[in-house]
Structure formats: structure tokens, C-alpha cells
Amino acid sequence: MESLPEAVLIRILASIPAVDLVLVCRLVCCQWKNLVDGAALWILKCQQEGFTRAESDAENWQNFYFLSKKRKNLIKNPCGEEDLEHWGEVENGGDGWKIEELPGDFGKEFPSEEVHKYFVTSYEWCRKAQVIDLRAEGYWEELMDTTQPKIMVRDWYAGRSDAGCLYELCVKLLSENEDVLAEYKSETVTIPQDNDASWTEISHTFSDYGPGVRFVRFEHGGQDTLFWKGWYGVRVTNSSVTVEP
């Protein structure tokens, strides 16, 4: 192995799972440590798995690889396929939350064919939240404190065309002790009666939020503005929180 050209050794190492590279191969010798800590090996692994970025934008290719590998929606049950499972701190104003099939009465189909259901609110405020444990999802402390990858938050909301409604979104980045380190709170969105029932995306990106972030708390909700019994309030679905590479 010592006589192999470095380019050949990098290709061999690139076939090894990333966790083994960091936890095992890096400890073999100084040469392997330098290769695992260098950019060339991780650029090759990114190319092999289709993770692309401009080389001028890359500060740490190893972190970029791991973040790309882990990238997924951290919100569980974002579209109501499991009723209210995984949603906590639920406030059931009026007749409470309900899950309905798209497009619903006086509604429109969602822009993505992969989304089939939505949550709908009632005639008093309905809220629900999820708290995401970043360490449990595989985002280690040094990564969050030093690299501080961007945290992208998205939500989709709509009214029904025969009723007006209100919508709010609030997302907080929390410390180990659940102190608020960064926060995004939307305005209270008012959808008038006789609207076109179209779906609207709202998004926010957290960046340069400082060290110490361990949890993300996502909360949204709303109500109708006509106080009709039943479920005439805002509809929400396809919520997402992603840690971006």
C-alpha cells in the first residue's frame, strides 16, 4: 500500500463507507490521516454519489459530504398521513384539528402529486408543534457550533375559497437548556373570503446563528375568520425543516 500512487490510494479509500474512513482509516498512519482530512478524497466521494457544488464555494468537503448524505426532511408526518402522530403541544380550538384529503371542499390540488392530505383548523386558534433533536438526527455538536450549516424551514398554507382565515408560523433554534438562540416568526397572514384557494409556500433560512443550537422547534397554526362551526380555517401541509449542505 505504501508504494501506491496517492491518486490510486484515494480511489481505494473512496470505496470505503464514510464513517469507517473517519473512525478507522484515519487512525492507520499519517498518510491516511492526511488523505482523510484532505479535500481530494471527499470531492471524489461527492462525485461518485452525485453531490455537486462549485469548488470555489467549498470550505470543508468532508462536512459537505456528510450534510448531503444526511439531508432529509426532519419534520415527521408533515402531511397528516399519520393523523396527528409526532405533533405535540397541540391546541385544538373550536372543533380542533382535522385531516382531509386533497383538494377538499372549495380547495385546489397541491403543486406536488406526492402530497395527498392536509391539516385544517377550526373556528378558534389551532396550533401544533414539533421539536427536532439535532443530535438524535446525527448532527454532531462540533458541526453545529463550528460549521453552523444553514437550516431551511418551509411550510405551505391555503384557505378554502368560501371562507376567510388566519395563518402563523414560528420557528425557534434552541440550546441544550431550550434557551432561544434564534427565532423566525411570520406575520399573521390574513386570507380573505372569496379567495382563490391556491397554495402558498412560506420559507426562512437560518444562518450564522452562533454556537449552541441543539433543537429546532417548529410551530404553526391558524383559524377561520367567520367562526363557522366545523373546519373552515387555514389548511397546512408539506412542512419541512432541512439542514443544508
PDB file of C-alpha atoms in Angstrom:
ATOM      1  CA  MET A   1       0.000   0.000   0.000  1.00  0.00           C
ATOM      2  CA  GLU A   2       2.886   2.378   0.762  1.00  0.00           C
ATOM      3  CA  SER A   3       4.118   2.120  -2.825  1.00  0.00           C
ATOM      4  CA  LEU A   4       0.766   3.023  -4.385  1.00  0.00           C
ATOM      5  CA  PRO A   5       0.461   6.437  -6.029  1.00  0.00           C
ATOM      6  CA  GLU A   6      -1.619   8.788  -3.914  1.00  0.00           C
ATOM      7  CA  ALA A   7      -4.313   9.097  -6.604  1.00  0.00           C
ATOM      8  CA  VAL A   8      -4.771   5.307  -6.625  1.00  0.00           C
ATOM      9  CA  LEU A   9      -4.932   5.155  -2.824  1.00  0.00           C
ATOM     10  CA  ILE A  10      -7.579   7.882  -2.804  1.00  0.00           C
ATOM     11  CA  ARG A  11      -9.698   5.842  -5.225  1.00  0.00           C
ATOM     12  CA  ILE A  12      -9.385   2.786  -2.985  1.00  0.00           C
ATOM     13  CA  LEU A  13     -10.284   4.764   0.136  1.00  0.00           C
ATOM     14  CA  ALA A  14     -13.253   6.349  -1.646  1.00  0.00           C
ATOM     15  CA  SER A  15     -14.880   2.915  -1.835  1.00  0.00           C
ATOM     16  CA  ILE A  16     -14.950   2.654   1.965  1.00  0.00           C
ATOM     17  CA  PRO A  17     -18.016   3.890   3.930  1.00  0.00           C
ATOM     18  CA  ALA A  18     -17.518   7.449   5.187  1.00  0.00           C
ATOM     19  CA  VAL A  19     -17.926   6.623   8.882  1.00  0.00           C
ATOM     20  CA  ASP A  20     -15.195   3.964   8.634  1.00  0.00           C
ATOM     21  CA  LEU A  21     -12.917   6.448   6.906  1.00  0.00           C
ATOM     22  CA  VAL A  22     -13.197   8.890   9.793  1.00  0.00           C
ATOM     23  CA  LEU A  23     -13.267   6.440  12.709  1.00  0.00           C
ATOM     24  CA  VAL A  24     -10.908   3.710  11.445  1.00  0.00           C
ATOM     25  CA  CYS A  25      -8.861   4.542   8.338  1.00  0.00           C
ATOM     26  CA  ARG A  26      -7.847   7.953   9.638  1.00  0.00           C
ATOM     27  CA  LEU A  27      -6.022   6.230  12.521  1.00  0.00           C
ATOM     28  CA  VAL A  28      -3.919   3.847  10.389  1.00  0.00           C
ATOM     29  CA  CYS A  29      -0.982   6.166   9.652  1.00  0.00           C
ATOM     30  CA  CYS A  30      -0.071   9.793   8.988  1.00  0.00           C
ATOM     31  CA  GLN A  31      -0.508   9.405   5.233  1.00  0.00           C
ATOM     32  CA  TRP A  32      -4.052   8.034   5.586  1.00  0.00           C
ATOM     33  CA  LYS A  33      -4.913  10.695   8.157  1.00  0.00           C
ATOM     34  CA  ASN A  34      -3.818  13.422   5.765  1.00  0.00           C
ATOM     35  CA  LEU A  35      -5.857  11.899   2.936  1.00  0.00           C
ATOM     36  CA  VAL A  36      -9.000  11.553   5.065  1.00  0.00           C
ATOM     37  CA  ASP A  37      -8.590  15.114   6.330  1.00  0.00           C
ATOM     38  CA  GLY A  38      -7.929  16.454   2.820  1.00  0.00           C
ATOM     39  CA  ALA A  39     -10.350  17.582   0.150  1.00  0.00           C
ATOM     40  CA  ALA A  40      -9.490  15.227  -2.748  1.00  0.00           C
ATOM     41  CA  LEU A  41     -10.958  12.092  -1.159  1.00  0.00           C
ATOM     42  CA  TRP A  42     -14.264  13.803  -0.277  1.00  0.00           C
ATOM     43  CA  ILE A  43     -14.547  15.530  -3.654  1.00  0.00           C
ATOM     44  CA  LEU A  44     -14.294  12.082  -5.250  1.00  0.00           C
ATOM     45  CA  LYS A  45     -16.920  10.598  -2.895  1.00  0.00           C
ATOM     46  CA  CYS A  46     -19.242  13.548  -3.633  1.00  0.00           C
ATOM     47  CA  GLN A  47     -18.791  12.983  -7.374  1.00  0.00           C
ATOM     48  CA  GLN A  48     -19.481   9.258  -7.008  1.00  0.00           C
ATOM     49  CA  GLU A  49     -22.760   9.919  -5.186  1.00  0.00           C
ATOM     50  CA  GLY A  50     -23.919  12.896  -7.227  1.00  0.00           C
ATOM     51  CA  PHE A  51     -23.426  15.603  -4.591  1.00  0.00           C
ATOM     52  CA  THR A  52     -22.418  18.731  -6.510  1.00  0.00           C
ATOM     53  CA  ARG A  53     -21.306  22.234  -5.594  1.00  0.00           C
ATOM     54  CA  ALA A  54     -18.923  24.801  -7.027  1.00  0.00           C
ATOM     55  CA  GLU A  55     -15.393  24.108  -5.821  1.00  0.00           C
ATOM     56  CA  SER A  56     -14.987  27.806  -5.081  1.00  0.00           C
ATOM     57  CA  ASP A  57     -17.854  27.503  -2.567  1.00  0.00           C
ATOM     58  CA  ALA A  58     -16.348  24.567  -0.714  1.00  0.00           C
ATOM     59  CA  GLU A  59     -14.739  25.192   2.658  1.00  0.00           C
ATOM     60  CA  ASN A  60     -14.916  21.662   4.061  1.00  0.00           C
ATOM     61  CA  TRP A  61     -15.677  18.875   1.600  1.00  0.00           C
ATOM     62  CA  GLN A  62     -15.931  16.286   4.359  1.00  0.00           C
ATOM     63  CA  ASN A  63     -18.710  18.243   6.090  1.00  0.00           C
ATOM     64  CA  PHE A  64     -20.380  18.876   2.739  1.00  0.00           C
ATOM     65  CA  TYR A  65     -20.407  15.134   2.046  1.00  0.00           C
ATOM     66  CA  PHE A  66     -21.913  14.219   5.419  1.00  0.00           C
ATOM     67  CA  LEU A  67     -24.526  17.005   5.244  1.00  0.00           C
ATOM     68  CA  SER A  68     -25.514  15.964   1.717  1.00  0.00           C
ATOM     69  CA  LYS A  69     -25.749  12.327   2.801  1.00  0.00           C
ATOM     70  CA  LYS A  70     -27.955  13.189   5.771  1.00  0.00           C
ATOM     71  CA  ARG A  71     -30.143  15.757   4.017  1.00  0.00           C
ATOM     72  CA  LYS A  72     -33.801  14.943   4.602  1.00  0.00           C
ATOM     73  CA  ASN A  73     -36.973  16.489   5.959  1.00  0.00           C
ATOM     74  CA  LEU A  74     -36.647  16.400   9.748  1.00  0.00           C
ATOM     75  CA  ILE A  75     -40.370  17.053  10.264  1.00  0.00           C
ATOM     76  CA  LYS A  76     -42.180  13.774  10.865  1.00  0.00           C
ATOM     77  CA  ASN A  77     -45.684  13.282   9.457  1.00  0.00           C
ATOM     78  CA  PRO A  78     -45.672  16.604   7.548  1.00  0.00           C
ATOM     79  CA  CYS A  79     -48.862  15.915   5.564  1.00  0.00           C
ATOM     80  CA  GLY A  80     -51.171  14.215   8.053  1.00  0.00           C
ATOM     81  CA  GLU A  81     -50.735  10.671   6.750  1.00  0.00           C
ATOM     82  CA  GLU A  82     -50.426   9.521  10.377  1.00  0.00           C
ATOM     83  CA  ASP A  83     -53.184  11.715  11.820  1.00  0.00           C
ATOM     84  CA  LEU A  84     -51.542  13.949  14.484  1.00  0.00           C
ATOM     85  CA  GLU A  85     -48.747  11.488  15.302  1.00  0.00           C
ATOM     86  CA  HIS A  86     -45.411  13.218  16.170  1.00  0.00           C
ATOM     87  CA  TRP A  87     -47.106  16.604  16.677  1.00  0.00           C
ATOM     88  CA  GLY A  88     -47.051  17.880  20.248  1.00  0.00           C
ATOM     89  CA  GLU A  89     -48.283  20.892  22.209  1.00  0.00           C
ATOM     90  CA  VAL A  90     -51.486  20.612  20.207  1.00  0.00           C
ATOM     91  CA  GLU A  91     -54.057  23.371  20.727  1.00  0.00           C
ATOM     92  CA  ASN A  92     -57.475  22.277  19.478  1.00  0.00           C
ATOM     93  CA  GLY A  93     -59.531  25.467  19.390  1.00  0.00           C
ATOM     94  CA  GLY A  94     -63.121  25.264  18.154  1.00  0.00           C
ATOM     95  CA  ASP A  95     -63.666  21.777  16.768  1.00  0.00           C
ATOM     96  CA  GLY A  96     -59.899  21.171  16.739  1.00  0.00           C
ATOM     97  CA  TRP A  97     -57.597  19.950  14.018  1.00  0.00           C
ATOM     98  CA  LYS A  98     -58.831  17.681  11.246  1.00  0.00           C
ATOM     99  CA  ILE A  99     -57.036  15.845   8.428  1.00  0.00           C
ATOM    100  CA  GLU A 100     -58.676  15.953   4.986  1.00  0.00           C
ATOM    101  CA  GLU A 101     -57.928  14.603   1.530  1.00  0.00           C
ATOM    102  CA  LEU A 102     -56.786  16.982  -1.181  1.00  0.00           C
ATOM    103  CA  PRO A 103     -58.193  19.051  -2.785  1.00  0.00           C
ATOM    104  CA  GLY A 104     -61.002  19.263  -0.190  1.00  0.00           C
ATOM    105  CA  ASP A 105     -64.216  21.266  -0.454  1.00  0.00           C
ATOM    106  CA  PHE A 106     -63.711  24.612  -2.195  1.00  0.00           C
ATOM    107  CA  GLY A 107     -59.977  23.830  -2.462  1.00  0.00           C
ATOM    108  CA  LYS A 108     -57.270  23.268  -5.043  1.00  0.00           C
ATOM    109  CA  GLU A 109     -54.847  20.444  -5.691  1.00  0.00           C
ATOM    110  CA  PHE A 110     -51.378  20.781  -4.169  1.00  0.00           C
ATOM    111  CA  PRO A 111     -48.499  21.624  -6.563  1.00  0.00           C
ATOM    112  CA  SER A 112     -46.850  18.252  -5.874  1.00  0.00           C
ATOM    113  CA  GLU A 113     -48.603  14.981  -6.725  1.00  0.00           C
ATOM    114  CA  GLU A 114     -46.787  13.339  -3.793  1.00  0.00           C
ATOM    115  CA  VAL A 115     -48.907  15.245  -1.247  1.00  0.00           C
ATOM    116  CA  HIS A 116     -52.368  13.756  -0.664  1.00  0.00           C
ATOM    117  CA  LYS A 117     -53.590  15.192   2.651  1.00  0.00           C
ATOM    118  CA  TYR A 118     -53.535  18.362   4.729  1.00  0.00           C
ATOM    119  CA  PHE A 119     -54.325  19.540   8.256  1.00  0.00           C
ATOM    120  CA  VAL A 120     -57.178  22.042   8.632  1.00  0.00           C
ATOM    121  CA  THR A 121     -58.047  24.372  11.521  1.00  0.00           C
ATOM    122  CA  SER A 122     -61.369  25.364  13.052  1.00  0.00           C
ATOM    123  CA  TYR A 123     -63.185  28.495  14.273  1.00  0.00           C
ATOM    124  CA  GLU A 124     -60.794  29.206  17.169  1.00  0.00           C
ATOM    125  CA  TRP A 125     -56.995  29.082  17.184  1.00  0.00           C
ATOM    126  CA  CYS A 126     -55.481  25.678  16.451  1.00  0.00           C
ATOM    127  CA  ARG A 127     -51.731  25.225  16.901  1.00  0.00           C
ATOM    128  CA  LYS A 128     -49.329  22.288  16.824  1.00  0.00           C
ATOM    129  CA  ALA A 129     -45.577  21.921  17.170  1.00  0.00           C
ATOM    130  CA  GLN A 130     -42.627  19.573  16.755  1.00  0.00           C
ATOM    131  CA  VAL A 131     -39.272  19.771  18.494  1.00  0.00           C
ATOM    132  CA  ILE A 132     -36.389  18.299  16.479  1.00  0.00           C
ATOM    133  CA  ASP A 133     -33.387  16.934  18.396  1.00  0.00           C
ATOM    134  CA  LEU A 134     -30.484  17.648  16.046  1.00  0.00           C
ATOM    135  CA  ARG A 135     -28.034  15.329  17.815  1.00  0.00           C
ATOM    136  CA  ALA A 136     -30.517  12.470  17.645  1.00  0.00           C
ATOM    137  CA  GLU A 137     -30.777  13.132  13.897  1.00  0.00           C
ATOM    138  CA  GLY A 138     -26.993  12.779  13.529  1.00  0.00           C
ATOM    139  CA  TYR A 139     -25.852  16.417  13.531  1.00  0.00           C
ATOM    140  CA  TRP A 140     -22.960  16.433  15.983  1.00  0.00           C
ATOM    141  CA  GLU A 141     -22.134  19.355  18.273  1.00  0.00           C
ATOM    142  CA  GLU A 142     -18.878  20.441  16.611  1.00  0.00           C
ATOM    143  CA  LEU A 143     -20.631  20.607  13.236  1.00  0.00           C
ATOM    144  CA  MET A 144     -23.459  22.771  14.578  1.00  0.00           C
ATOM    145  CA  ASP A 145     -21.124  25.022  16.581  1.00  0.00           C
ATOM    146  CA  THR A 146     -18.332  25.491  14.033  1.00  0.00           C
ATOM    147  CA  THR A 147     -19.759  24.967  10.539  1.00  0.00           C
ATOM    148  CA  GLN A 148     -23.223  26.237  11.502  1.00  0.00           C
ATOM    149  CA  PRO A 149     -24.903  24.795   8.387  1.00  0.00           C
ATOM    150  CA  LYS A 150     -27.937  26.628   7.091  1.00  0.00           C
ATOM    151  CA  ILE A 151     -31.268  25.447   8.477  1.00  0.00           C
ATOM    152  CA  MET A 152     -34.062  25.800   5.915  1.00  0.00           C
ATOM    153  CA  VAL A 153     -37.691  25.970   7.076  1.00  0.00           C
ATOM    154  CA  ARG A 154     -40.658  25.649   4.710  1.00  0.00           C
ATOM    155  CA  ASP A 155     -44.416  25.430   5.128  1.00  0.00           C
ATOM    156  CA  TRP A 156     -47.422  25.502   2.805  1.00  0.00           C
ATOM    157  CA  TYR A 157     -50.812  27.031   3.606  1.00  0.00           C
ATOM    158  CA  ALA A 158     -54.114  27.730   1.845  1.00  0.00           C
ATOM    159  CA  GLY A 159     -57.645  28.800   2.582  1.00  0.00           C
ATOM    160  CA  ARG A 160     -60.854  27.448   1.122  1.00  0.00           C
ATOM    161  CA  SER A 161     -62.472  29.773  -1.391  1.00  0.00           C
ATOM    162  CA  ASP A 162     -65.715  30.242   0.562  1.00  0.00           C
ATOM    163  CA  ALA A 163     -64.161  31.289   3.895  1.00  0.00           C
ATOM    164  CA  GLY A 164     -61.507  33.644   5.239  1.00  0.00           C
ATOM    165  CA  CYS A 165     -58.785  32.512   7.648  1.00  0.00           C
ATOM    166  CA  LEU A 166     -55.589  33.385   9.523  1.00  0.00           C
ATOM    167  CA  TYR A 167     -52.196  31.645   9.464  1.00  0.00           C
ATOM    168  CA  GLU A 168     -48.993  31.914  11.544  1.00  0.00           C
ATOM    169  CA  LEU A 169     -45.589  30.193  11.580  1.00  0.00           C
ATOM    170  CA  CYS A 170     -42.999  30.399  14.371  1.00  0.00           C
ATOM    171  CA  VAL A 171     -39.664  28.531  14.363  1.00  0.00           C
ATOM    172  CA  LYS A 172     -37.050  28.722  17.123  1.00  0.00           C
ATOM    173  CA  LEU A 173     -33.495  27.421  17.383  1.00  0.00           C
ATOM    174  CA  LEU A 174     -32.935  26.227  20.942  1.00  0.00           C
ATOM    175  CA  SER A 175     -29.923  25.483  23.118  1.00  0.00           C
ATOM    176  CA  GLU A 176     -29.336  22.441  25.329  1.00  0.00           C
ATOM    177  CA  ASN A 177     -31.397  24.180  28.022  1.00  0.00           C
ATOM    178  CA  GLU A 178     -34.015  25.251  25.458  1.00  0.00           C
ATOM    179  CA  ASP A 179     -32.986  28.905  25.518  1.00  0.00           C
ATOM    180  CA  VAL A 180     -33.971  30.673  22.286  1.00  0.00           C
ATOM    181  CA  LEU A 181     -30.834  31.402  20.211  1.00  0.00           C
ATOM    182  CA  ALA A 182     -32.615  32.471  17.012  1.00  0.00           C
ATOM    183  CA  GLU A 183     -36.241  32.882  16.019  1.00  0.00           C
ATOM    184  CA  TYR A 184     -38.350  33.422  12.936  1.00  0.00           C
ATOM    185  CA  LYS A 185     -41.973  34.471  13.331  1.00  0.00           C
ATOM    186  CA  SER A 186     -44.149  35.230  10.341  1.00  0.00           C
ATOM    187  CA  GLU A 187     -46.692  37.988  10.339  1.00  0.00           C
ATOM    188  CA  THR A 188     -50.263  36.877  10.893  1.00  0.00           C
ATOM    189  CA  VAL A 189     -51.339  36.138   7.321  1.00  0.00           C
ATOM    190  CA  THR A 190     -54.950  37.046   6.562  1.00  0.00           C
ATOM    191  CA  ILE A 191     -56.652  35.208   3.705  1.00  0.00           C
ATOM    192  CA  PRO A 192     -59.942  36.885   2.736  1.00  0.00           C
ATOM    193  CA  GLN A 193     -63.230  35.177   1.996  1.00  0.00           C
ATOM    194  CA  ASP A 194     -63.743  34.505  -1.720  1.00  0.00           C
ATOM    195  CA  ASN A 195     -60.015  33.814  -2.223  1.00  0.00           C
ATOM    196  CA  ASP A 196     -58.744  31.518  -4.997  1.00  0.00           C
ATOM    197  CA  ALA A 197     -57.799  28.694  -2.558  1.00  0.00           C
ATOM    198  CA  SER A 198     -54.291  28.478  -4.026  1.00  0.00           C
ATOM    199  CA  TRP A 199     -51.429  27.015  -2.008  1.00  0.00           C
ATOM    200  CA  THR A 200     -48.680  29.400  -0.851  1.00  0.00           C
ATOM    201  CA  GLU A 201     -45.191  28.453   0.319  1.00  0.00           C
ATOM    202  CA  ILE A 202     -43.526  30.337   3.169  1.00  0.00           C
ATOM    203  CA  SER A 203     -39.826  29.805   3.908  1.00  0.00           C
ATOM    204  CA  HIS A 204     -36.971  31.066   6.049  1.00  0.00           C
ATOM    205  CA  THR A 205     -33.264  30.218   6.216  1.00  0.00           C
ATOM    206  CA  PHE A 206     -31.305  30.417   9.464  1.00  0.00           C
ATOM    207  CA  SER A 207     -27.585  31.122   9.027  1.00  0.00           C
ATOM    208  CA  ASP A 208     -24.756  32.494  11.197  1.00  0.00           C
ATOM    209  CA  TYR A 209     -26.863  31.717  14.252  1.00  0.00           C
ATOM    210  CA  GLY A 210     -23.919  31.146  16.584  1.00  0.00           C
ATOM    211  CA  PRO A 211     -22.835  28.099  18.599  1.00  0.00           C
ATOM    212  CA  GLY A 212     -25.029  26.058  20.913  1.00  0.00           C
ATOM    213  CA  VAL A 213     -28.013  25.111  18.723  1.00  0.00           C
ATOM    214  CA  ARG A 214     -29.273  21.644  19.670  1.00  0.00           C
ATOM    215  CA  PHE A 215     -33.012  21.721  18.894  1.00  0.00           C
ATOM    216  CA  VAL A 216     -35.397  23.228  16.330  1.00  0.00           C
ATOM    217  CA  ARG A 217     -38.936  23.997  17.459  1.00  0.00           C
ATOM    218  CA  PHE A 218     -41.452  24.310  14.593  1.00  0.00           C
ATOM    219  CA  GLU A 219     -44.955  25.631  15.333  1.00  0.00           C
ATOM    220  CA  HIS A 220     -47.772  26.675  13.028  1.00  0.00           C
ATOM    221  CA  GLY A 221     -51.498  27.168  13.141  1.00  0.00           C
ATOM    222  CA  GLY A 222     -54.481  29.357  12.423  1.00  0.00           C
ATOM    223  CA  GLN A 223     -58.255  29.638  12.414  1.00  0.00           C
ATOM    224  CA  ASP A 224     -61.123  30.775  10.237  1.00  0.00           C
ATOM    225  CA  THR A 225     -62.329  34.391  10.473  1.00  0.00           C
ATOM    226  CA  LEU A 226     -66.050  33.688  10.103  1.00  0.00           C
ATOM    227  CA  PHE A 227     -66.364  31.494  13.223  1.00  0.00           C
ATOM    228  CA  TRP A 228     -68.304  28.835  11.361  1.00  0.00           C
ATOM    229  CA  LYS A 229     -68.630  25.547  13.204  1.00  0.00           C
ATOM    230  CA  GLY A 230     -66.515  22.841  11.586  1.00  0.00           C
ATOM    231  CA  TRP A 231     -63.284  23.143   9.622  1.00  0.00           C
ATOM    232  CA  TYR A 232     -63.224  26.327   7.546  1.00  0.00           C
ATOM    233  CA  GLY A 233     -59.841  27.630   8.757  1.00  0.00           C
ATOM    234  CA  VAL A 234     -56.407  27.592   7.202  1.00  0.00           C
ATOM    235  CA  ARG A 235     -55.067  24.389   5.654  1.00  0.00           C
ATOM    236  CA  VAL A 236     -51.400  23.426   6.143  1.00  0.00           C
ATOM    237  CA  THR A 237     -49.270  20.624   4.718  1.00  0.00           C
ATOM    238  CA  ASN A 238     -45.811  19.567   3.490  1.00  0.00           C
ATOM    239  CA  SER A 239     -43.976  21.302   6.334  1.00  0.00           C
ATOM    240  CA  SER A 240     -40.209  20.803   6.307  1.00  0.00           C
ATOM    241  CA  VAL A 241     -37.013  21.526   8.220  1.00  0.00           C
ATOM    242  CA  THR A 242     -33.737  20.613   6.492  1.00  0.00           C
ATOM    243  CA  VAL A 243     -30.090  21.117   7.416  1.00  0.00           C
ATOM    244  CA  GLU A 244     -28.481  22.245   4.178  1.00  0.00           C
ATOM    245  CA  PRO A 245     -25.037  21.158   2.888  1.00  0.00           C
TER     246      PRO A 245
END
